[in-house]
Amino acid sequence: MKGTNGCADKWRSRLINPVLGKEFTLRMRTVRSMWALFFYLLAIGLLALGYLYVTRMSSSGANAFNPDESRIMFIFISFVQLGLIAFMAPGLTAGVISGEREKQTLNLLLTTQQSSASIVISKLVSSLSFMALITLATMPVYSIVFLFGGISPGQLGMVFLFYWFTMLALGSFGILFSTLFKRTMLAVIVAYGITLFLFGGTAFLYLIVSQIMEEMTRSSGGAPGDFGWIGHLLALNPGAALYSLFDPEMTRWVFRMNMGSGGSLSTGQPALQLWQEFLIIYSILIIAAVLTAIRSVRPRLNKKSKRA
Amino acid sequence: MKTTIRTDHEARAAAPAAAESPMIEIRGLCKQFGAFQALNSIDLVIPKGTVFGFVGPNGAGKSTTMSILATLLAPTSGTAKVGGCDVTRHPKQVRKLIGYMPDFFGVYDQFKATEYLHFYGASYGIPKAERARLIPQLLELVNLTDKKDAYVDTLSRGMKQRLCLARCLVHDPELLILDEPASGLDPRARIEMREILKELKSMGKTIVISSHILPELAEMVDEIGVIEHGRMVAKGNVQEIQSRMRVKRILQIRLAGREEEAEQYLGGRPFVNRILRDGRGVHVHFDGHDEEQSELLHGLIEQGFRIISFSEAQTNLEDVFLEITKGDGEGE
Ligand SMILES: Nc1ncnc2c1ncn2[C@@H]1O[C@H](COP(=O)(O)OP(=O)(O)OP(=O)(O)O)[C@@H](O)[C@H]1O
Ligand SMILES: [Mg+2]
């Protein structure tokens, strides 16, 4: 009996390392987590109901909700959820390391046998698990959409995978700033600043640059030059990537600006869908952010041995 | 209340084969923060089993030295070895050997005392069964058994300090680095802390402990190092110092009249360093032993001085210590 016990123990300790276990326990014991969950569900629930109410009012008389409308509502809820994630992820992660530094518990943790990687990754995983839990808790809201049809479970699954990936990205940026900056305040501000740039800044830049490029090709008088490259700007934008998941035409539209002059899209297909490019770019950024965070949790001690 | 703490897990076996090497070996250690020189070429060797007291005023560099030993800070130059392992090259090995208690530390408020120790035990890779056996013993050692199920944020400061000490001990380290473990404690708690440290010493642990207050340390440590402005200004064996202190004494003599005359007479006697006179009598800084001291008294009486009292004054440990060991710290 002792043998099996030890074995289970070993497996458990391999899956849930001490830092992860601690993060789970402490997070679930704080009242703040409860409130976060509550307000998140309240926000998304209210927005979904509000949307229903407004559309019902406008489609006067018609009682039925057709699949097209339900699809639009699905897209609406999905964007609301993405917005909430963008709002939540930096806040949940930007304090995880600097918070321990400020509470003066970090030094104690750093003198244990836990590796920097296990500390950073455990904290990331625990924040992500909490966010995943919250997003899963919004499932009932989607049942409204399913009631009316127009959306397949597969699409819903894709959207949730996309959410989790976005959380991972925003979360790893948050952790990176949390390790780089001593103060949580600064880390939180920078994390939200970056998030704002990714959501708003890239879209804004895209619009500005496309305007300028259009002006330039028009004034040069010749055939519109191919400036489809500016579409890559939008590949940084989680919102645009999410939309391209619903509407494959989106990618072509984004990359083929010259359609404006001819009035029709050119026939070529973009090499990658916007969301695929998004996945690739952000995978690289996530790896870079996590590795940098791991390297900077502890002071670089062995610079001398490297020089030698 | 005799508690023995034994852990037979791998920590011991994995410890480097450096039985002969001293517990701590610091050579030419420097630390710079920008242009500020916090540590200036510190040399220090502490053998195993020694209790070493680190004394110095605020900002002298005690915590900086201790952080470097605890692998939390990279030295600018010089080397520091713990149990033969270089702190910058083998930090993981070093962390296994040390239990570090910082001057300021926080606790996870939402944990109960037992859970708190379980967490750190697990972080040192100690199996659950062993932790379950060990933690009650640790709580017993630091007198927190009755608080084992209390949430950490309900503990008083002194209790938190003791809990943190228990935390330092979960992985049965050979070396304890305690940065002002008694700061913020009331006199009674200080005595309790001292008792615990004595017990740890009897278990054969090497202890490095810092304080501003020399007398507080002097009675529980074997060796003392004084650090000022990042330099080791004095260093020595406490017993040696104390025996030399017995040589260095201040004599208080009260006379019924003829004080000025007595002052003149004493000024000409051997082993007399300095003489001060105030309303309470004559104070003589005396370098001699008991033998010479009785000679002095005998002489006074022979000269016909009428003595009311002749006694040794309490000497200021700090002053004497600094005077005796001046220069000893350098070049050792
Ligand atoms: N991270 C840092 N950045 C800049 N200066 C620092 C840093 N840490 C310490 N110092 C400086 O180094 C000097 C030594 O500090 P240290 O904390 O080692 O002193 P200490 O002997 O522990 O003093 P105390 O008795 O007040 O605890 C101080 O002048 C301090 O201002
Ligand atoms: Mg200090």
XYZ file of C-alpha atoms and ligand atoms in Angstrom:
672
model
C 0.000 0.000 0.000
C 2.827 2.263 0.832
C 4.271 1.707 -2.625
C 1.155 2.790 -4.493
C 0.782 5.740 -2.236
C 4.302 6.887 -2.945
C 3.765 6.408 -6.633
C 0.626 8.527 -6.670
C 2.462 11.102 -4.660
C 5.250 11.179 -7.177
C 2.851 11.641 -10.066
C 0.969 14.341 -8.291
C 4.113 16.187 -7.424
C 5.247 15.907 -11.014
C 2.018 17.364 -12.350
C 1.362 19.915 -9.647
C 4.640 21.323 -8.458
C 4.715 23.129 -5.095
C 4.514 26.614 -6.564
C 1.539 25.713 -8.713
C -0.203 24.085 -5.783
C 0.415 27.140 -3.665
C -0.867 29.486 -6.372
C -4.054 27.463 -6.767
C -4.699 27.304 -3.039
C -4.008 30.959 -2.371
C -5.959 32.181 -5.372
C -9.016 30.213 -4.463
C -8.842 31.465 -0.891
C -8.959 35.126 -1.799
C -12.324 36.805 -1.985
C -11.069 38.854 -4.896
C -11.139 35.831 -7.193
C -14.791 35.267 -6.363
C -15.620 38.843 -7.173
C -13.639 38.739 -10.402
C -15.640 35.709 -11.525
C -18.894 37.303 -10.464
C -18.341 40.599 -12.242
C -17.050 38.923 -15.356
C -20.177 36.817 -15.670
C -22.333 39.793 -14.821
C -20.700 41.900 -17.520
C -20.960 39.342 -20.282
C -24.471 38.316 -19.232
C -25.734 41.884 -19.181
C -24.176 42.680 -22.545
C -25.669 39.544 -24.130
C -29.109 40.276 -22.720
C -28.833 43.913 -23.710
C -27.972 42.894 -27.228
C -30.934 40.550 -27.351
C -33.210 43.257 -26.066
C -32.034 45.866 -28.559
C -32.295 43.541 -31.554
C -35.700 42.305 -30.497
C -36.892 45.891 -30.260
C -35.621 46.785 -33.719
C -36.918 43.672 -35.465
C -40.384 44.830 -34.542
C -43.003 42.178 -34.418
C -40.946 39.259 -35.654
C -40.714 36.957 -32.727
C -38.348 34.437 -34.205
C -34.634 34.884 -34.121
C -33.193 33.617 -37.372
C -29.870 31.821 -37.719
C -28.257 34.833 -39.376
C -29.121 37.067 -36.497
C -27.954 34.443 -34.059
C -24.642 34.267 -35.906
C -24.209 37.990 -35.567
C -25.022 37.729 -31.915
C -22.437 34.976 -31.538
C -19.843 37.230 -33.117
C -20.923 40.054 -30.856
C -20.583 37.952 -27.689
C -17.271 36.617 -28.890
C -15.894 40.123 -29.249
C -17.254 41.139 -25.884
C -15.515 38.156 -24.362
C -12.269 38.995 -26.158
C -12.518 42.511 -24.764
C -13.061 41.173 -21.266
C -10.071 38.880 -21.634
C -7.930 41.790 -22.769
C -9.094 43.596 -19.690
C -8.489 40.692 -17.334
C -5.291 39.018 -18.518
C -2.793 41.841 -17.871
C -4.333 42.568 -14.490
C -4.103 38.947 -13.391
C -0.535 38.388 -14.502
C 1.330 41.682 -14.233
C 1.482 41.388 -10.456
C 2.440 37.768 -9.965
C 6.199 38.227 -9.591
C 6.448 41.883 -8.604
C 3.642 41.306 -6.113
C 5.733 38.677 -4.329
C 8.680 41.027 -4.452
C 6.615 43.775 -2.851
C 5.208 41.433 -0.230
C 8.800 40.340 0.423
C 8.085 36.697 -0.143
C 10.014 36.426 -3.405
C 13.450 36.150 -1.817
C 12.271 33.253 0.306
C 10.950 31.494 -2.764
C 14.143 32.152 -4.705
C 16.318 30.496 -2.071
C 14.397 27.217 -2.355
C 15.226 24.465 -4.808
C 12.541 25.631 -7.238
C 13.993 26.532 -10.606
C 13.276 29.902 -12.175
C 11.407 28.114 -14.939
C 9.159 26.292 -12.519
C 8.375 29.512 -10.663
C 7.513 31.508 -13.789
C 5.656 28.742 -15.588
C 3.682 27.722 -12.509
C 2.543 31.260 -11.996
C 1.595 31.580 -15.645
C -0.269 28.269 -15.642
C -2.147 29.137 -12.488
C -3.284 32.518 -13.842
C -4.268 30.928 -17.132
C -6.196 28.168 -15.385
C -8.156 30.740 -13.479
C -8.938 32.651 -16.667
C -9.864 29.436 -18.441
C -12.226 28.674 -15.601
C -13.846 32.071 -15.933
C -14.277 31.775 -19.687
C -15.718 28.283 -19.308
C -18.174 29.696 -16.824
C -19.545 31.915 -19.599
C -20.663 28.859 -21.591
C -24.303 29.227 -20.524
C -24.384 32.596 -22.250
C -23.576 30.861 -25.511
C -26.508 28.553 -25.021
C -28.733 31.451 -26.053
C -27.018 31.381 -29.426
C -27.253 27.633 -29.735
C -30.942 27.869 -29.067
C -31.422 29.677 -32.351
C -28.818 27.838 -34.424
C -26.438 29.262 -37.003
C -23.293 28.262 -35.127
C -21.629 24.881 -34.945
C -20.013 23.497 -31.784
C -16.810 23.304 -33.799
C -16.826 27.053 -34.320
C -17.439 27.594 -30.656
C -14.503 25.315 -29.853
C -12.265 27.260 -32.218
C -13.230 30.511 -30.572
C -12.396 29.171 -27.139
C -9.060 27.840 -28.290
C -8.400 31.265 -29.715
C -9.271 32.853 -26.364
C -6.911 30.613 -24.481
C -4.139 31.326 -26.889
C -4.737 35.068 -26.556
C -4.733 34.730 -22.765
C -1.469 32.854 -22.952
C -0.001 35.662 -25.044
C -1.252 38.539 -22.909
C -0.454 36.554 -19.765
C 3.136 35.882 -20.758
C 3.618 39.565 -21.568
C 2.157 40.386 -18.157
C 4.565 38.005 -16.401
C 7.477 39.380 -18.376
C 6.752 42.925 -17.189
C 6.147 41.626 -13.703
C 9.679 40.247 -13.603
C 11.316 43.158 -15.399
C 9.806 45.917 -13.283
C 10.237 46.091 -9.533
C 6.893 47.773 -8.973
C 3.589 46.102 -9.712
C 2.066 49.462 -10.570
C 4.522 50.024 -13.388
C 4.200 46.442 -14.628
C 0.413 46.743 -14.719
C 0.525 50.048 -16.570
C 2.966 48.774 -19.170
C 1.022 45.522 -19.611
C -2.215 47.405 -20.191
C -0.406 49.855 -22.471
C 0.876 47.021 -24.650
C -2.561 45.394 -24.705
C -4.141 48.663 -25.724
C -1.589 49.025 -28.484
C -2.205 45.497 -29.770
C -5.951 45.996 -29.864
C -6.319 49.658 -30.724
C -2.908 50.853 -31.826
C -2.392 48.293 -34.566
C -5.841 48.936 -36.029
C -5.259 52.662 -35.912
C -1.840 52.335 -37.522
C -3.334 50.121 -40.202
C -5.937 52.728 -41.059
C -3.442 55.586 -41.100
C -0.865 53.744 -43.188
C -3.442 52.472 -45.635
C -4.736 56.033 -46.084
C -1.264 57.347 -46.741
C -0.418 54.552 -49.144
C -3.641 55.056 -51.017
C -2.933 58.781 -51.311
C 0.526 58.036 -52.625
C -0.578 55.561 -55.298
C -3.354 57.865 -56.360
C -1.076 60.907 -56.719
C 1.549 58.902 -58.615
C -1.214 58.217 -61.096
C 0.044 54.810 -62.144
C -1.314 51.409 -61.339
C -1.937 50.952 -57.661
C 1.188 49.469 -56.130
C 0.874 46.389 -54.053
C 0.993 47.460 -50.452
C -0.666 44.392 -49.104
C 2.163 44.127 -46.564
C 0.356 46.523 -44.297
C -2.022 43.646 -43.611
C 0.671 42.219 -41.381
C -0.032 45.068 -39.016
C -3.470 43.640 -38.466
C -2.026 40.177 -37.935
C -0.865 41.591 -34.618
C -4.405 42.510 -33.715
C -6.286 39.824 -31.755
C -9.615 41.349 -32.759
C -8.836 41.171 -36.456
C -7.537 37.633 -36.069
C -10.726 36.620 -34.295
C -12.832 38.127 -37.026
C -10.873 36.294 -39.705
C -11.882 33.121 -37.925
C -15.529 33.924 -38.666
C -15.043 35.373 -42.116
C -12.233 34.060 -44.331
C -12.834 36.935 -46.770
C -11.452 39.235 -44.112
C -7.883 38.120 -44.752
C -8.087 38.826 -48.479
C -9.628 42.155 -47.819
C -6.880 43.056 -45.400
C -3.999 42.035 -47.608
C -5.356 43.272 -50.957
C -5.815 46.942 -50.594
C -5.653 47.468 -54.342
C -9.187 46.158 -54.643
C -10.318 49.724 -54.060
C -9.254 50.925 -57.526
C -10.545 47.973 -59.513
C -13.608 47.448 -57.408
C -12.989 43.733 -57.173
C -10.615 41.523 -55.314
C -7.751 39.978 -57.174
C -8.076 36.256 -57.429
C -4.960 35.176 -55.503
C -5.248 33.637 -52.054
C -3.163 34.896 -49.168
C -0.581 32.407 -48.031
C -1.928 32.391 -44.514
C -5.190 33.337 -42.931
C -4.897 36.318 -40.657
C -5.454 34.193 -37.570
C -2.807 31.711 -38.691
C -0.271 34.473 -39.031
C -1.429 35.729 -35.649
C -0.757 32.306 -34.143
C 2.731 32.138 -35.598
C 3.796 35.649 -34.597
C 2.412 35.325 -31.102
C 3.858 31.869 -30.541
C 7.282 33.360 -31.105
C 6.504 36.329 -28.863
C 5.161 34.051 -26.115
C 8.285 31.900 -26.145
C 10.507 34.961 -26.102
C 8.546 36.572 -23.269
C 8.519 33.454 -21.098
C 12.208 32.746 -21.661
C 13.145 36.328 -20.847
C 11.004 36.227 -17.729
C 12.677 32.989 -16.608
C 16.099 34.505 -17.142
C 15.295 37.639 -15.181
C 13.533 36.275 -12.087
C 16.851 35.623 -10.437
C 19.857 37.885 -10.748
C 22.361 36.707 -13.328
C 24.952 35.140 -11.086
C 27.241 33.262 -13.379
C 28.363 36.025 -15.693
C 31.919 35.444 -14.621
C 32.015 31.779 -15.485
C 30.596 32.635 -18.883
C 33.363 35.091 -19.568
C 35.975 32.557 -18.568
C 12.158 20.141 25.545
C 14.754 18.346 23.531
C 13.891 18.103 19.879
C 16.058 16.441 17.344
C 15.596 17.071 13.707
C 16.869 14.531 11.295
C 16.240 14.336 7.647
C 17.699 11.393 5.885
C 16.636 12.442 2.440
C 19.045 13.032 -0.367
C 20.208 16.523 0.658
C 22.946 15.117 2.822
C 24.113 12.555 0.363
C 24.222 15.071 -2.474
C 26.233 17.571 -0.472
C 29.594 18.060 -2.083
C 32.466 16.037 -0.776
C 33.994 18.945 1.046
C 34.105 17.784 4.606
C 37.344 19.653 5.235
C 36.422 22.910 3.556
C 35.131 25.652 5.828
C 31.422 26.363 5.861
C 31.931 29.857 4.518
C 34.903 31.162 2.626
C 34.759 34.725 1.369
C 37.714 36.193 -0.497
C 38.034 39.795 -1.615
C 34.296 40.198 -1.888
C 33.179 43.529 -3.380
C 29.727 44.762 -4.218
C 28.966 47.967 -6.000
C 25.565 49.530 -6.466
C 26.222 51.966 -9.275
C 29.024 54.155 -8.024
C 28.375 53.214 -4.417
C 30.762 50.703 -2.879
C 28.621 48.669 -0.501
C 31.214 45.973 0.173
C 34.904 46.644 -0.034
C 37.063 43.554 -0.251
C 35.622 41.427 2.517
C 37.601 38.376 3.626
C 35.998 35.908 5.955
C 36.400 32.251 6.787
C 33.911 30.543 9.074
C 34.582 26.930 10.080
C 31.800 24.393 10.427
C 29.849 24.437 13.638
C 30.745 28.028 14.449
C 28.221 30.627 15.476
C 29.364 33.824 13.856
C 28.025 37.228 14.833
C 27.985 39.980 12.273
C 27.893 43.410 13.864
C 27.780 46.822 12.305
C 25.800 50.035 12.114
C 22.984 50.643 9.636
C 24.098 50.458 6.049
C 27.393 48.780 6.878
C 26.832 45.935 4.435
C 25.647 43.065 6.621
C 22.527 42.322 4.642
C 24.388 42.749 1.375
C 26.952 40.127 2.398
C 24.216 37.786 3.531
C 22.229 38.213 0.311
C 25.302 37.303 -1.685
C 25.767 34.178 0.418
C 22.097 33.356 -0.113
C 22.587 33.555 -3.914
C 20.202 36.479 -4.169
C 22.756 39.030 -5.253
C 25.667 38.765 -7.628
C 28.980 40.045 -6.261
C 30.829 42.628 -8.314
C 34.115 40.877 -7.695
C 35.662 38.378 -5.338
C 34.399 34.942 -4.452
C 32.132 33.473 -1.843
C 31.932 29.775 -1.159
C 29.490 27.903 1.003
C 30.499 24.377 1.926
C 33.073 24.499 -0.841
C 30.514 25.513 -3.506
C 30.890 28.829 -5.234
C 27.692 30.836 -4.796
C 27.711 32.151 -8.346
C 28.618 28.886 -10.040
C 26.618 26.350 -8.094
C 23.769 28.366 -6.603
C 21.453 25.377 -6.475
C 23.897 23.384 -4.349
C 24.400 26.380 -2.107
C 20.663 26.860 -1.637
C 20.450 23.279 -0.445
C 23.032 23.985 2.227
C 21.614 27.199 3.624
C 18.565 28.299 5.503
C 18.171 32.018 4.930
C 16.103 34.410 6.990
C 16.053 37.917 5.512
C 15.825 41.052 7.647
C 12.440 41.836 6.166
C 10.171 39.128 4.887
C 6.549 38.547 4.119
C 4.329 35.549 4.607
C 1.465 34.166 2.581
C -1.416 35.321 4.716
C -3.905 32.812 3.396
C -1.854 29.846 4.567
C -2.111 28.159 7.908
C 1.152 27.738 9.775
C 1.402 24.053 8.917
C 0.533 24.624 5.269
C 3.130 27.346 5.120
C 5.829 24.946 6.208
C 4.481 22.238 3.908
C 4.777 24.581 0.977
C 8.406 25.438 1.637
C 9.222 21.830 2.458
C 7.773 20.809 -0.888
C 9.714 23.595 -2.566
C 12.873 21.991 -1.245
C 11.765 18.673 -2.657
C 11.030 16.968 0.636
C 8.501 14.159 0.219
C 5.105 14.615 1.786
C 5.399 11.792 4.300
C 8.652 13.149 5.585
C 7.240 16.661 5.844
C 4.316 15.364 7.857
C 6.775 13.871 10.321
C 9.111 16.853 10.362
C 6.762 19.812 10.618
C 5.317 19.056 14.058
C 8.889 18.787 15.330
C 9.799 22.120 13.826
C 6.736 23.795 15.289
C 7.678 22.316 18.623
C 11.201 23.658 18.306
C 10.003 27.212 17.749
C 7.172 26.920 20.281
C 4.354 27.299 17.802
C 2.656 23.954 18.261
C -0.525 25.534 19.558
C -0.666 27.802 16.503
C -0.301 25.068 13.934
C -3.770 25.591 12.474
C -3.807 29.361 12.772
C -3.732 31.447 9.627
C -0.362 33.065 9.245
C -1.781 36.589 9.179
C -3.200 36.114 12.658
C 0.258 35.490 14.135
C 2.113 38.200 15.995
C 5.355 39.546 14.658
C 7.455 37.450 16.985
C 5.514 34.343 16.019
C 5.991 35.091 12.342
C 9.679 35.478 13.005
C 9.795 32.097 14.681
C 7.729 30.557 11.914
C 10.210 31.922 9.424
C 13.000 30.373 11.446
C 11.195 27.031 11.304
C 10.872 27.568 7.570
C 14.645 27.980 7.310
C 15.032 24.585 8.917
C 12.662 22.471 6.821
C 15.396 21.109 4.588
C 17.797 20.577 7.487
C 20.452 22.988 6.210
C 23.972 22.926 7.556
C 24.233 26.691 7.557
C 21.756 29.217 8.859
C 22.022 32.786 7.652
C 19.881 34.896 9.934
C 19.654 38.597 9.205
C 18.637 40.332 12.427
C 16.312 37.570 13.577
C 15.641 39.394 16.834
C 14.773 42.782 15.394
C 11.372 44.022 16.427
C 11.055 41.481 19.209
C 10.374 42.327 22.822
C 12.996 41.350 25.427
C 11.219 38.161 26.333
C 10.919 37.073 22.706
C 14.582 37.896 22.225
C 15.481 35.527 25.003
C 13.274 32.857 23.455
C 14.955 33.375 20.116
C 18.330 33.081 21.792
C 17.315 29.805 23.423
C 16.242 28.416 20.076
C 19.534 29.438 18.529
C 21.454 27.778 21.324
C 19.546 24.611 20.649
C 20.327 24.836 16.961
C 23.959 25.340 17.799
C 23.911 22.209 19.905
C 22.601 20.370 16.847
C 25.861 21.285 15.177
C 24.589 23.879 12.758
C 26.786 26.682 11.556
C 25.008 29.962 12.182
C 25.702 33.418 10.839
C 23.662 36.010 12.628
C 23.650 39.767 12.291
C 22.751 42.488 14.733
C 23.447 46.111 15.524
C 23.866 45.264 19.121
C 27.116 43.660 20.173
C 26.291 42.649 23.773
C 23.208 40.816 22.536
C 25.359 38.725 20.242
C 28.379 38.371 22.471
C 26.807 35.857 24.772
C 25.689 33.408 22.146
C 28.304 33.532 19.433
C 31.769 32.049 19.111
C 33.182 34.620 16.749
C 32.378 38.169 15.940
C 33.079 40.283 12.906
C 32.536 44.019 12.857
C 31.723 45.597 9.538
C 31.650 49.299 8.819
C 31.211 51.061 5.495
C 31.605 47.777 3.685
C 34.897 46.916 5.365
C 35.591 44.274 7.934
C 37.125 46.451 10.633
C 37.506 43.836 13.330
C 37.138 40.133 13.729
C 37.905 37.723 16.481
C 37.074 34.935 18.850
C 34.677 36.027 21.538
C 36.332 34.076 24.339
C 39.701 35.497 23.470
C 38.244 38.944 23.470
C 36.495 38.402 26.734
C 39.645 37.175 28.429
C 41.509 40.171 27.120
C 38.652 42.313 28.291
C 39.139 41.077 31.792
C 42.616 42.594 31.500
C 41.277 45.863 30.345
C 39.269 47.340 33.144
C 38.129 50.566 34.652
C 38.606 50.951 38.369
C 36.372 53.188 40.393
C 37.913 54.483 43.563
C 36.103 56.579 46.136
C 38.270 58.348 48.658
C 37.582 60.251 51.814
C 39.532 63.372 50.781
C 42.955 63.935 49.154
C 41.554 63.076 45.736
C 43.932 65.330 43.813
C 46.895 63.847 45.571
C 45.624 60.353 44.837
C 45.253 61.259 41.181
C 48.873 62.322 41.048
C 50.039 59.202 42.806
C 48.003 56.894 40.558
C 49.336 58.647 37.466
C 52.784 57.426 38.301
C 51.850 53.797 38.858
C 52.412 51.028 36.265
C 49.525 49.742 34.071
C 47.546 52.909 34.643
C 46.416 54.396 31.341
C 44.153 57.271 32.055
C 42.646 58.902 35.085
C 39.395 60.757 35.254
C 37.956 62.474 38.261
C 34.363 63.498 38.852
C 31.988 63.913 41.764
C 31.687 60.178 42.199
C 35.382 59.537 42.617
C 38.453 58.656 40.575
C 38.182 56.447 37.485
C 41.302 54.617 36.458
C 41.723 52.871 33.101
C 43.830 49.938 34.084
C 45.661 47.426 31.894
C 46.882 45.025 34.565
C 45.642 41.674 35.785
C 44.219 40.861 39.217
C 47.722 40.655 40.670
C 48.633 44.164 39.586
C 45.263 45.457 40.652
C 45.794 44.281 44.229
C 49.259 45.849 44.116
C 47.673 49.135 43.185
C 45.226 48.975 46.067
C 47.979 47.985 48.447
C 50.047 50.953 47.319
C 47.195 53.357 47.875
C 46.674 52.118 51.398
C 50.386 52.238 52.157
C 50.394 55.865 51.061
C 47.772 56.479 53.704
C 44.863 57.275 51.388
C 41.544 56.614 53.067
C 39.536 54.470 50.684
C 35.774 54.192 50.869
C 35.423 51.814 47.946
C 37.556 50.246 45.267
C 35.686 48.501 42.463
C 35.671 47.487 38.793
C 33.252 49.380 36.596
C 31.199 47.725 33.887
C 33.152 48.196 30.693
C 31.547 49.064 27.421
C 31.841 45.952 25.334
C 31.710 47.791 22.042
C 34.488 50.196 22.879
C 36.768 47.570 24.279
C 36.056 45.163 21.482
C 36.786 47.724 18.832
C 39.931 48.868 20.582
C 41.290 45.372 21.060
C 40.571 44.114 17.609
C 41.453 47.267 15.721
C 43.338 46.230 12.618
C 42.858 42.532 13.267
C 40.232 42.339 10.575
C 42.506 43.460 7.791
C 44.914 41.142 6.099
C 43.859 38.067 7.982
N 19.742 47.363 -4.066
C 20.513 48.375 -3.632
N 20.747 49.436 -4.430
C 21.543 50.431 -4.013
N 22.145 50.491 -2.830
C 21.944 49.469 -1.993
C 21.122 48.348 -2.354
N 21.121 47.485 -1.326
C 21.889 48.034 -0.369
N 22.392 49.222 -0.761
C 23.294 50.062 0.005
O 24.353 49.283 0.469
C 24.700 49.649 1.795
C 24.696 48.425 2.676
O 23.389 47.996 2.893
P 23.017 46.769 3.804
O 21.566 46.542 3.672
O 23.917 45.634 3.486
O 23.347 47.320 5.250
P 23.139 46.614 6.646
O 24.476 46.467 7.254
O 22.351 45.389 6.494
O 22.334 47.709 7.427
P 21.109 47.549 8.448
O 21.725 47.399 9.781
O 20.416 48.847 8.313
O 20.302 46.395 8.031
C 23.711 50.707 2.223
O 24.337 51.951 2.147
C 22.609 50.624 1.214
O 22.106 51.909 0.953
Mg 20.403 44.778 7.102
